[in-house]
Structures are given as structure tokens and as C-alpha cells.
CSV table of C-alpha atoms in Angstrom, one decimal:
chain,number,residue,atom,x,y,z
E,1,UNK,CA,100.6,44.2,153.4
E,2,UNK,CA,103.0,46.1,155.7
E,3,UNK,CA,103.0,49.9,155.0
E,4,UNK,CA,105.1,51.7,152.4
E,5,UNK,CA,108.2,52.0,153.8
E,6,UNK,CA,108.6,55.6,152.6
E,7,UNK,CA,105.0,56.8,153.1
E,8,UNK,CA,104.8,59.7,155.1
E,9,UNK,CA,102.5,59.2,158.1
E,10,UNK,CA,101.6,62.6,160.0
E,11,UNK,CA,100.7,60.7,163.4
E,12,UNK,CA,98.9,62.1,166.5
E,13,UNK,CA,95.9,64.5,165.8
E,14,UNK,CA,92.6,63.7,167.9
E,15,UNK,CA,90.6,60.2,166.7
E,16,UNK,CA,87.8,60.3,165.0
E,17,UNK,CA,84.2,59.4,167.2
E,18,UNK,CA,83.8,57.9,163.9
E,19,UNK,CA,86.8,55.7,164.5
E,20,UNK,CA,86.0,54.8,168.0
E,21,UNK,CA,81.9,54.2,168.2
E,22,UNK,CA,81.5,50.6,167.4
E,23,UNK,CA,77.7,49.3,165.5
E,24,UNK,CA,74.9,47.8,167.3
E,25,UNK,CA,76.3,44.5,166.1
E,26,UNK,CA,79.4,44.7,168.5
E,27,UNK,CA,77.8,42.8,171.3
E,28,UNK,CA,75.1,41.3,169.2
E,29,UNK,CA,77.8,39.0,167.4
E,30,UNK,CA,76.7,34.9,167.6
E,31,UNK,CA,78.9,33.5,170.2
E,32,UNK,CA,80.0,30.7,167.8
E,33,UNK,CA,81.0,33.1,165.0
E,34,UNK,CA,82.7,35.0,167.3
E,35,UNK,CA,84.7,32.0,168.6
E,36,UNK,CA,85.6,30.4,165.6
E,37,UNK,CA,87.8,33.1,164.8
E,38,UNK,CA,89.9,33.5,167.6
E,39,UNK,CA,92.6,31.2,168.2
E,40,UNK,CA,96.1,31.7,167.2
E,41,UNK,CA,96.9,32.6,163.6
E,42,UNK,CA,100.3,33.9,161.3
E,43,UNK,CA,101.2,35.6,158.3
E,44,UNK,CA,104.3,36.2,156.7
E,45,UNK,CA,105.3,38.7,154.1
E,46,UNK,CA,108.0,40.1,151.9
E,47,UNK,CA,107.4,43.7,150.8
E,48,UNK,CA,110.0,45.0,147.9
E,49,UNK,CA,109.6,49.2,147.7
E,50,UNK,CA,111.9,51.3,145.6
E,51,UNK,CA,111.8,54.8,145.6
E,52,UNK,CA,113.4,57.3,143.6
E,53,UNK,CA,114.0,59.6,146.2
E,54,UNK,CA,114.9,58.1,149.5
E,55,UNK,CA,116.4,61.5,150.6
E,56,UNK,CA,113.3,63.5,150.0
E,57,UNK,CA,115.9,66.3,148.3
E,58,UNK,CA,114.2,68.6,145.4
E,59,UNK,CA,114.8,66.9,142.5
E,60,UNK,CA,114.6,70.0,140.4
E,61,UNK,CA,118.0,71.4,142.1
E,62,UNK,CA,119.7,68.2,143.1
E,63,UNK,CA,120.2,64.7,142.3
E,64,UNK,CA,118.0,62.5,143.8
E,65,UNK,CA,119.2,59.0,145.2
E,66,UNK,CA,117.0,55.9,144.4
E,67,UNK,CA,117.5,52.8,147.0
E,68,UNK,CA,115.6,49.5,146.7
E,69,UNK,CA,113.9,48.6,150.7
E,70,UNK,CA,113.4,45.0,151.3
E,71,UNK,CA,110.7,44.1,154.1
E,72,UNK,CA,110.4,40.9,155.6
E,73,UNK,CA,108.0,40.4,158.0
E,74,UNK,CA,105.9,38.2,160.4
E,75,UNK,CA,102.6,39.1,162.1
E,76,UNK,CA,101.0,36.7,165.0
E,77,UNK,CA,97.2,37.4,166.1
E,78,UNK,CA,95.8,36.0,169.0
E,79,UNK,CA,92.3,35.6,170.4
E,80,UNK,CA,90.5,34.0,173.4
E,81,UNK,CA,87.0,34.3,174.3
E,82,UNK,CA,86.4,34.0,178.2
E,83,UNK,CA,82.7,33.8,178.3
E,84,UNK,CA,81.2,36.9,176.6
E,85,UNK,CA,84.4,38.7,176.8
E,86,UNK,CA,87.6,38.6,174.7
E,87,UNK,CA,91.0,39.1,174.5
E,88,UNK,CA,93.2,40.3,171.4
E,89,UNK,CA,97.0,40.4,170.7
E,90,UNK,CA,98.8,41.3,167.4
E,91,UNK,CA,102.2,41.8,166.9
E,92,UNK,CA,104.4,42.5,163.5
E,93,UNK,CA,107.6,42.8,163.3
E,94,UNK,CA,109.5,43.8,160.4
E,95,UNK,CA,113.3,45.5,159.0
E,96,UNK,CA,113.4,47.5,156.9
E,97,UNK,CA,116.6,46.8,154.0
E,98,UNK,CA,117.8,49.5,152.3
E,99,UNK,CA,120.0,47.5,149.7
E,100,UNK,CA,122.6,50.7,149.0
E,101,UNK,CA,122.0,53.0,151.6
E,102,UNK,CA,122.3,50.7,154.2
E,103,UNK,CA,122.7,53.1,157.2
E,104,UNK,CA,119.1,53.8,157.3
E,105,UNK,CA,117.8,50.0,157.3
E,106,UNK,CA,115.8,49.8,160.7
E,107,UNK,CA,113.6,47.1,162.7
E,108,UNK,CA,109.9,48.0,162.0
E,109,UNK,CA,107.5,46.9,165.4
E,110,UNK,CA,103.7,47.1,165.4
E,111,UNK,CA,102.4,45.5,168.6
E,112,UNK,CA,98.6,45.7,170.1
E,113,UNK,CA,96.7,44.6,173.2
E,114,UNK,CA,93.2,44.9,173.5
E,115,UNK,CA,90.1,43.3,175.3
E,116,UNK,CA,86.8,43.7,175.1
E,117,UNK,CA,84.5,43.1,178.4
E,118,UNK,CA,80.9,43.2,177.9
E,119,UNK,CA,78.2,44.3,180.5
E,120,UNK,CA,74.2,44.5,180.4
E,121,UNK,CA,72.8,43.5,177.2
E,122,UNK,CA,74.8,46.1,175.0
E,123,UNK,CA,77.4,47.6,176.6
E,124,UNK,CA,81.3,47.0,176.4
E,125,UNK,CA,84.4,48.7,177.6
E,126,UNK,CA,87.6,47.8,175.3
E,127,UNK,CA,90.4,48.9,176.9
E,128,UNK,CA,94.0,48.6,174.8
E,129,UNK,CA,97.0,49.4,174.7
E,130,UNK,CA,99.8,49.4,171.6
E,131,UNK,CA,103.7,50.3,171.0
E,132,UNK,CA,105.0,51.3,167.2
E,133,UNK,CA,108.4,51.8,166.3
E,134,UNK,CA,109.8,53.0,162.5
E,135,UNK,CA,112.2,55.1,160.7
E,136,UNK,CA,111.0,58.9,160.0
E,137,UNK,CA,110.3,59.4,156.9
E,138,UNK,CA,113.0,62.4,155.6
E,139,UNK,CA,110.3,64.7,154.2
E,140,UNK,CA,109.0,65.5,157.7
E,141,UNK,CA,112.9,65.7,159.2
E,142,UNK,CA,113.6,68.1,157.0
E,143,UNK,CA,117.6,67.0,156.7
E,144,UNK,CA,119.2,63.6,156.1
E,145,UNK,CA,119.7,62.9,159.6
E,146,UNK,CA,118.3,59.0,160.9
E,147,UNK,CA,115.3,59.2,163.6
E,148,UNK,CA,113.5,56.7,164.9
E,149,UNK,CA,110.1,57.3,165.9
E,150,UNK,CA,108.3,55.1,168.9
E,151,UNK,CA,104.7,55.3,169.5
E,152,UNK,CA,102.6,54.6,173.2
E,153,UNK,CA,99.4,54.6,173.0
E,154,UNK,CA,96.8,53.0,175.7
E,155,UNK,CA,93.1,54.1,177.3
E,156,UNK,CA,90.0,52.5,177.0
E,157,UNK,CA,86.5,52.9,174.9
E,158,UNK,CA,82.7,52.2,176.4
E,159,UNK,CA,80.1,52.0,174.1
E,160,UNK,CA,76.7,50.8,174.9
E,161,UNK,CA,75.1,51.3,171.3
E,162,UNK,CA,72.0,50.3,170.9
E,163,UNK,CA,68.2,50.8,169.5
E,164,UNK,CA,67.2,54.7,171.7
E,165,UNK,CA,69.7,56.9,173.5
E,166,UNK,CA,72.9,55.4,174.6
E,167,UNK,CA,76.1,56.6,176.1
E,168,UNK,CA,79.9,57.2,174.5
E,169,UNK,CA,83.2,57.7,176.2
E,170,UNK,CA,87.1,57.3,176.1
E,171,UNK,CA,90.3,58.1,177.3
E,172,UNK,CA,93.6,58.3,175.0
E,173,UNK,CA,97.1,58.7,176.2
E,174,UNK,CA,99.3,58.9,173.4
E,175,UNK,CA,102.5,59.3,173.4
E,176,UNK,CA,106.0,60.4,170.5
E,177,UNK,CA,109.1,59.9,171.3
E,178,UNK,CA,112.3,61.0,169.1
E,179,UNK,CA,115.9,60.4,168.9
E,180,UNK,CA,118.0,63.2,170.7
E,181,UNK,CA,118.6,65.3,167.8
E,182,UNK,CA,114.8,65.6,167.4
E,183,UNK,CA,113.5,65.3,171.3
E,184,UNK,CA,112.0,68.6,170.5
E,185,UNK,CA,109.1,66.6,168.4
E,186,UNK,CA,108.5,64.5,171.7
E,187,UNK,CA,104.9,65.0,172.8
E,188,UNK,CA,102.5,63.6,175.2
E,189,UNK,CA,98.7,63.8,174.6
E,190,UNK,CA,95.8,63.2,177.2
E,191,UNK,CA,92.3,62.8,175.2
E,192,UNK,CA,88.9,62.9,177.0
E,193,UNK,CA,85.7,62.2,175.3
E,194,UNK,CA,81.8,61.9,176.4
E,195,UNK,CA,78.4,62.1,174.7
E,196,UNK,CA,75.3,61.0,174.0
E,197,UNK,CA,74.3,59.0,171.0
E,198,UNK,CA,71.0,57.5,169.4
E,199,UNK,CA,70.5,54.9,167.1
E,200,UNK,CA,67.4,54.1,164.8
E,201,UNK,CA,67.6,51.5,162.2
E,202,UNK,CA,65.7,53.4,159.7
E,203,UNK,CA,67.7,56.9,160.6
E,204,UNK,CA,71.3,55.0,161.5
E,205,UNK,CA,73.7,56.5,164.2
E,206,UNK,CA,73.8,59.7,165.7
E,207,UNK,CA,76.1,61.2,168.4
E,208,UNK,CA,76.6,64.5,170.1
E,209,UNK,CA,79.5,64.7,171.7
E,210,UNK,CA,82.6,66.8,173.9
E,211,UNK,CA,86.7,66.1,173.4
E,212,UNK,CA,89.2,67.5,175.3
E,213,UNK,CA,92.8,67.6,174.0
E,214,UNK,CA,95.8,68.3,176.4
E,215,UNK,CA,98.9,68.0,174.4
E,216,UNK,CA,102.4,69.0,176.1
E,217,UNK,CA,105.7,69.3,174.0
E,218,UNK,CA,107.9,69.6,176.4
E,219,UNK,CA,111.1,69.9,174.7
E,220,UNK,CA,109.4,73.3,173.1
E,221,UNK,CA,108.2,74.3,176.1
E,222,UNK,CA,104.9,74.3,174.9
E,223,UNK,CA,101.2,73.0,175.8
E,224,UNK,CA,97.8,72.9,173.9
E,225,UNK,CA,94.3,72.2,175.0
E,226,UNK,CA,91.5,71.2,172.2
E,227,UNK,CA,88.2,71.7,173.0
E,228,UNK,CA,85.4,70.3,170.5
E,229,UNK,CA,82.1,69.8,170.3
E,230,UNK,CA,80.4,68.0,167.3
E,231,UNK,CA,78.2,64.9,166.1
E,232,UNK,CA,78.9,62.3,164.5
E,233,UNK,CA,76.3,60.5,161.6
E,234,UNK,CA,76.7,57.2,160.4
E,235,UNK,CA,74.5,55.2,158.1
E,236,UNK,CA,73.8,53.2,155.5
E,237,UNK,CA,71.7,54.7,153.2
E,238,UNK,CA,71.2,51.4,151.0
E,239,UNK,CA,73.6,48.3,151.1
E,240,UNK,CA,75.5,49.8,148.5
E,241,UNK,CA,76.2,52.9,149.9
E,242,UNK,CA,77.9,53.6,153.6
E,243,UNK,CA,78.0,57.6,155.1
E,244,UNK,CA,80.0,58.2,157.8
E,245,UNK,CA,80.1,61.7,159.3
E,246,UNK,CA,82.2,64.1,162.0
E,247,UNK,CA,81.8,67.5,162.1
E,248,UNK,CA,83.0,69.6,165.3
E,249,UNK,CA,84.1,73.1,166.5
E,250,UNK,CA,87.3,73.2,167.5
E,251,UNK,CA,88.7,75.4,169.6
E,252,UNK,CA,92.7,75.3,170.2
E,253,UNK,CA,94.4,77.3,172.8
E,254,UNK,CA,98.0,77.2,173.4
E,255,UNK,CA,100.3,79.2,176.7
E,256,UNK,CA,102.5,80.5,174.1
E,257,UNK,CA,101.3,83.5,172.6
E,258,UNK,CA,103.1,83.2,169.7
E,259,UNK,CA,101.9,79.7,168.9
E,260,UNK,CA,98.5,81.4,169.4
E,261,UNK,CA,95.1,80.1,168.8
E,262,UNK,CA,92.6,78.7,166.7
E,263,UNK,CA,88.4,78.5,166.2
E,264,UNK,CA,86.9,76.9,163.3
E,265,UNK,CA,85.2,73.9,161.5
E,266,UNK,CA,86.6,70.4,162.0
E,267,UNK,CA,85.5,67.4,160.2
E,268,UNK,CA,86.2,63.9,159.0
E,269,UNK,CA,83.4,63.0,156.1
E,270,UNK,CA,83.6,59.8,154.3
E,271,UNK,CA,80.8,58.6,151.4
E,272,UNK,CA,81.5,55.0,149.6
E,273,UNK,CA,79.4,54.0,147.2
E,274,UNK,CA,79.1,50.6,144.7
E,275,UNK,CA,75.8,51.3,142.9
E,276,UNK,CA,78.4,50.8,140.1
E,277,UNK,CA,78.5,47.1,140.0
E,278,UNK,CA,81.7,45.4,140.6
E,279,UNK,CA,83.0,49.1,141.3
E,280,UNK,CA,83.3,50.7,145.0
E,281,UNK,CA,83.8,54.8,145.2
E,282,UNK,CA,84.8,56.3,147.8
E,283,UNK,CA,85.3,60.0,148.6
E,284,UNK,CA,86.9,61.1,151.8
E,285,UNK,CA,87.1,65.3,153.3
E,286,UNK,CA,88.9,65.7,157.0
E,287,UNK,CA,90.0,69.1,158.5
E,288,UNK,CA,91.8,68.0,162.2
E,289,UNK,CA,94.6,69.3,164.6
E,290,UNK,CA,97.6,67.8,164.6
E,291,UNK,CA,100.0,68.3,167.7
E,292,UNK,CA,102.8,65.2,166.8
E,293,UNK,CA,104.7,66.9,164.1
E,294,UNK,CA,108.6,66.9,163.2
E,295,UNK,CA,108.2,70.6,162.4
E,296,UNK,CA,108.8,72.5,165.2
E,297,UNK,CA,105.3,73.7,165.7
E,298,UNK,CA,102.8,73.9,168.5
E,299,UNK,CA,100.5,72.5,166.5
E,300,UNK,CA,99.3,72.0,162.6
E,301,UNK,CA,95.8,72.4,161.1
E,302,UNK,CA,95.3,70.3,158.3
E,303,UNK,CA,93.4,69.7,155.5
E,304,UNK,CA,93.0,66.3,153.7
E,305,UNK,CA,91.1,65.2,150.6
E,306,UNK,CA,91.0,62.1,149.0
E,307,UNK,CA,89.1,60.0,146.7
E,308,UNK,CA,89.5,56.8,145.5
E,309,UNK,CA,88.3,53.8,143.3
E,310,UNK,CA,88.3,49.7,143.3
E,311,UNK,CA,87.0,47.5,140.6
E,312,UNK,CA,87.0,43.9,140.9
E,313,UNK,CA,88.6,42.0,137.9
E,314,UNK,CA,86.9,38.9,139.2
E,315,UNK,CA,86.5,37.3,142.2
E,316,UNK,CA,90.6,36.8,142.7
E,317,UNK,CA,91.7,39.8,141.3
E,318,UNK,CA,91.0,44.4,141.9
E,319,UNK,CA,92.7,47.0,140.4
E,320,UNK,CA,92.1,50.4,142.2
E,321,UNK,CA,93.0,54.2,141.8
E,322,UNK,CA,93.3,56.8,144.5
E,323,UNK,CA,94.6,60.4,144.7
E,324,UNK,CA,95.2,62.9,147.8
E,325,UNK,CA,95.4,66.1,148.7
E,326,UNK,CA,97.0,67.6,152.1
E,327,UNK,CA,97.5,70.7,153.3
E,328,UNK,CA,99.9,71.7,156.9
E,329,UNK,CA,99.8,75.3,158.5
E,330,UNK,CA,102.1,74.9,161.3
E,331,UNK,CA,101.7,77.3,164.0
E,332,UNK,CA,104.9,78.0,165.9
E,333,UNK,CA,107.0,80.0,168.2
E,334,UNK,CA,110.5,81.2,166.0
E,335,UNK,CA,111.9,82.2,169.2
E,336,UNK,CA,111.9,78.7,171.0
E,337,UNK,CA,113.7,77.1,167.2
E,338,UNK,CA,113.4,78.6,164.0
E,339,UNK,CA,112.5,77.1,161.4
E,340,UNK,CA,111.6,78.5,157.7
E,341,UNK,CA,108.2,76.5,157.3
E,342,UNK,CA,105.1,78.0,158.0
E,343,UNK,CA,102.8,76.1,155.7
E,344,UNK,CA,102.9,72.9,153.2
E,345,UNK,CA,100.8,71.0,150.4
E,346,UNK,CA,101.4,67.4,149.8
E,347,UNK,CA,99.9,65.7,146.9
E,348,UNK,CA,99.9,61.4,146.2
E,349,UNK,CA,98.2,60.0,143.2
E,350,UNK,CA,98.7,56.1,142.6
E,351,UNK,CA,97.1,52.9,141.7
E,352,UNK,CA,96.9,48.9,143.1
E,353,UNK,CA,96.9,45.8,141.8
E,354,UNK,CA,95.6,43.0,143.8
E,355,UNK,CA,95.4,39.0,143.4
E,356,UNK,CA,94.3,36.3,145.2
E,357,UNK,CA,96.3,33.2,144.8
E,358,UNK,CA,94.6,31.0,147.4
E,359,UNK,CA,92.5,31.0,150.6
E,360,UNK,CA,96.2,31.6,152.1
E,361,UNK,CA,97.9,33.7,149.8
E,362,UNK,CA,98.1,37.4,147.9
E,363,UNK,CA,100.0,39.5,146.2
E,364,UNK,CA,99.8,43.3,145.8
E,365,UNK,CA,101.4,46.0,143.8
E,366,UNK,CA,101.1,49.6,144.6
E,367,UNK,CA,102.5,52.5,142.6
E,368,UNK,CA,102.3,56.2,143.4
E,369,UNK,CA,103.9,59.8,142.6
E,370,UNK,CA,104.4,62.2,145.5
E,371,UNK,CA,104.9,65.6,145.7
E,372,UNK,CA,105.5,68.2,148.5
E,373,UNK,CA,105.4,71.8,148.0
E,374,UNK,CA,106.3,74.3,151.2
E,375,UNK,CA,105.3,78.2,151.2
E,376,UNK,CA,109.3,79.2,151.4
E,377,UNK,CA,110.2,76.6,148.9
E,378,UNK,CA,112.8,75.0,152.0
E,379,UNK,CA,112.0,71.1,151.8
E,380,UNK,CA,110.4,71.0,148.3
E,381,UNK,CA,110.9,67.1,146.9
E,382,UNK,CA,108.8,64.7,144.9
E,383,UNK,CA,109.5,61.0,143.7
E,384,UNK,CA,107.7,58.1,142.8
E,385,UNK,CA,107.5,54.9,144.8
E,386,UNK,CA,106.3,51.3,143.4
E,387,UNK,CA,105.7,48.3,146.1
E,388,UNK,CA,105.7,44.6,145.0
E,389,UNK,CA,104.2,42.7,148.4
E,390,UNK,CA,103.3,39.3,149.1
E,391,UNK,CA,101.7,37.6,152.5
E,392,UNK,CA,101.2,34.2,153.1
E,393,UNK,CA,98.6,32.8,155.8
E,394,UNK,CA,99.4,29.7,157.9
């Protein structure tokens, strides 16, 4: 389904190893399985969201405005195996309909390019590349002013996992870009990674690794550099329950004074569970840098917990239940643009409905109550959204 078109997506902070490691089955995958599904294949949705708060304003002191946002949308994939090696393209493109406030109805893009070239008996490099363009959400503007958002990202991954010691690295540009009225968001990011990892079937995945972070917002006049070191863990313990593991020092330097600095724990820990039959846990704790923010910070450190829960009805049909918890403390220069936020607490709590209604077609429904807090009580809103989607497979 395409994402909710009010959803509140904090973009930018450093990926996960998790995230970017790929199994020992990566280049172990049986050539015929892997080139039966590649080829050129469509969907087609139709997302209807209303929310009860488009504006993001405080519904304890104002009014809020509710809108009804239809989505249609299309989404190609394409794949080609040339020998060993493949290529990937996906593109979806969406607008975004905003049935009575139709000034802030917007063409949604979400466009990929990746291939993966393997070498020796394990190793592959992927390098990709990907554009994204949406509306910003209003509860990280801050003010009912329209801004769309565009997203560069390209670099490339190697990974030559395999039974014993093997080596990890990457390179990520990424790169925000704002409407004038909010160019001072614009940042560019330059992420290096290397390390060392070791896999054992009986012990899983291990990793020890270095990142380096260069982020320049230029607009602010201000740069940071991340420095972390961590491991990563990832294993199954049983084939009912997966761990995955990232735990790093961070260390965050900025040349502004008054930005400052920051040391501390980092981490992105996921446990999922389904010794429960029919029932899949899962529990999710991440503590990261973010440097793309619409606040006008040098950077945020943020918190995030969430924990969630899918039963399946039957074989056609799940019904789930998640709740989250985030926490933003912007660190910032006044001088270079004030701004009255120093700190905020988001909170989501929802629940899905999913059904199969062929081998080509689904339906979803998603419900959820949001809530933002901030420390000077500027920017406080909360709402409720509920999405009816459908996509259809060709």
C-alpha cells in the first residue's frame, strides 16, 4: 500500500548495518528461482485517508480541519538477470487529492535503480541510486505553509558474507532538498562505512564496524561529522524467533559551538517472535542522529520505541496492533534562526486489517491516533487518521 499520506516521516539519520548487510543466502540464491521472478511486473492502487487534522493545529485551542486524501497510484518493477548479476527498477507514482483543501494535493514519486554484480563465490557489490518527492507533512513545518520535499540518494554496498571472517563496506550520499521558504532544511550527507564481520551458522552474524557521517546544511551554515563505532548481531535463535542487533558509540561534532556536541549510546534493536502460533511479536528500541530535520537544528537525537502485534485470521486475512514512542532533542544555533523548539515527544498507537482477495488482489485498513507534544508547548496537535487501501497485481 502506498504510505499514509499524513504520516510523519523524520528522513535522513545514518542506516542501520543492520539494514545494509545482506545473509549468506544473497549469492547463494538458485539461479532459476532467482530468474523466475524478474521480468516486468505492475500494480495499481487506490488509497482513501482522512484525517482529522490536516493542519496539525492543537486541537485543544483551535479548531481542527478534517480533509478526505485520495491516492491513486501505479507502481512498475523491473528485473533482468545478465548472467549471475541483476538489474532492478521500481518506480511509483502517485497524487495525492485532498477533496476540500485542494491547494495542498501534490504528485507523490518514488523511483529506484539498483544492481547487484556478483564476484568470487560470495561477494557482491549493489550499487543504487533512488529519487522521492512528497508533500511535508505540517507537524514538522511548524506553520501551514505547502513544501515539497525531494529526496537523492545513490552509493553502493559490498558484502561478501559468508561461513568465517568477511568484509563490509558502503558509501551513501543523500541528499534534502526544500522549497525556498524552507531551503534552510536543505542538507547534504556523505556516509562512509567499513568493517569486519563473521558468520557461523550455529552463532549467526556478527559485525564490528566504523561510520563516518559528514552532513552540511548549508543554508544554516552549519556542518556535522558522526563518528561510530559498533557491531552489529543478527540471528535466528529458532525459526520462530529472528534478533537483529546495532549498538554503536556515537560521537557528533559540529563547527558551531552552539549546536555543540554529543557522546553516547546508539542503537537499533529489533526481537520478533511467533512461538505464539498464528501470532508474530515484535519489539523494536533505536536511539540514532538525525541531521534532515524541518526544525532548524544542527542536528536531533532521537529516541524511538515500538512494539507491535500480527495474528492471522486465516490464511487470507491478519489483523494487527502497533504503538510508538519518539522522542526529538534538536540541537541548534538561535542566532542563525530562532526557533522556540528545543525538544519533542510523538506518540502513534493504531491497528490493521488485512485481506487477501486473490493471488492478485488486497485490501487493507489502517487506523491510528497521533499525538505530538513539544517542551514549550509551540506546535502541540494530535488527530486520528484511518486508511482504506486497495492494490491490484497484473
Amino acid at each position: 500500500m502506498a504510505a499514509l499520506a499524513g504520516t510523519v516521516v523524520a528522513a535522513g539519520a545514518p542506516a542501520s548495518l543492520c539494514a545494509q548487510t545482506t545473509g549468506p543466502q544473497t549469492n547463494a540464491i538458485d539461479d532459476a528461482t532467482r530468474i523466475k521472478t524478474m521480468g516486468l511486473n505492475a500494480t495499481a492502487g487506490l488509497d482513501l485517508l482522512y484525517d482529522d487534522n490536516v493542519y496539525r493545529v492543537d486541537d485543544r485551542i483551535e479548531d481542527p480541519t478534517a480533509d478526505l486524501i485520495v491516492t491513486p497510484w501505479v507502481e512498475l518493477t523491473y528485473g533482468k538477470p545478465i548472467g549471475r548479476h541483476d538489474l532492478l527498477l521500481r518506480g511509483r507514482v502517485g497524487y495525492d487529492r485532498f477533496i476540500s483543501e485542494g491547494q495542498r494535493s501534490k504528485v507523490r514519486i518514488d523511483t529506484e535503480a539498483r544492481a547487484v554484480i556478483r564476484f568470487g563465490a560470495t561477494c557482491s557489490v549493489t550499487p543504487l541510486a533512488s529519487y522521492r518527492q512528497q508533500r511535508a507533512d505540517y507537524g514538522d513545518l511548524n506553520q501551514q505553509t505547502e513544501n515539497l520535499q525531494r529526496f537523492t540518494t545513490f552509493g553502493a554496498d559490498l558484502s561478501c558474507e559468508r561461513p568465517g571472517f568477511f568484509p563490509v563496506a558502503s558509501y551513501r550520499r543523500d541528499m534534502t532538498r526544500n522549497a525556498d521558504a524552507f531551503d534552510y532544511a536543505d542538507q547534504t550527507s556523505d556516509s562512509f562505512l567499513g568493517g569486519v564481520g563473521y558468520y557461523k551458522p550455529s552463532l549467526g552474524t556478527i559485525t564490528a564496524f566504523y561510520e563516518r557521517v559528514n552532513s552540511d546544511r548549508k543554508k544554516l551554515g552549519v556542518e556535522n561529522r558522526i563518528d561510530s563505532w559498533g557491531v552489529t548481531f543478527k540471528r535466528s535463535v529458532s525459526p520462530l524467533t529472528q534478533i537483529d542487533a546495532d549498538v554503536r558509540w556515537l560521537d557528533v561534532e559540529s563547527d558551531s559551538d552552539a549546536v555543540g556536541s554529543y557522546d553516547g549510546l546508539g542503537w537499533n534493536v529489533s526481537l520478533s517472535s511467533s512461538i505464539v502460533p498464528r501470532l508474530k511479536l515484535t519489539a523494536t528500541t533505536q536511539r540514532d542522529i538525525v541531521n534532515d530535520s524541518l526544525i532548524a537544528s544542527g542536528f536531533a537525537v532521537r529516541t524511538r520505541h515500538r512494539i507491535q502485534g500480527e495474528f492471522a485470521i486465516s490464511e487470507l486475512t491478519s489483523a494487527g496492533l502497533y504503538a510508538e514512542w519518539e522522542r526529538r532533542k534538536f540541537r541548534q544555533d538561535a542566532a542563525l534562526r530562532p526557533f522556540s523548539i528545543t525538544a519533542d515527544r510523538n506518540r502513534r498507537f493504531g491497528g490493521t486489517l488485512k485481506r487477501k482477495l486473490s493471488d492478485r488482489a488486497e485490501v487493507a485498513l489502517d487506523a491510528q491516533h497521533y499525538v505530538r507534544r513539544t517542551d514549550t508547548s509551540v506546535a502541540n496537535f494530535s488527530g486520528t487518521q484511518v486508511t482504506l487501501g486497495a492494490a491490484l497485481r497484473f
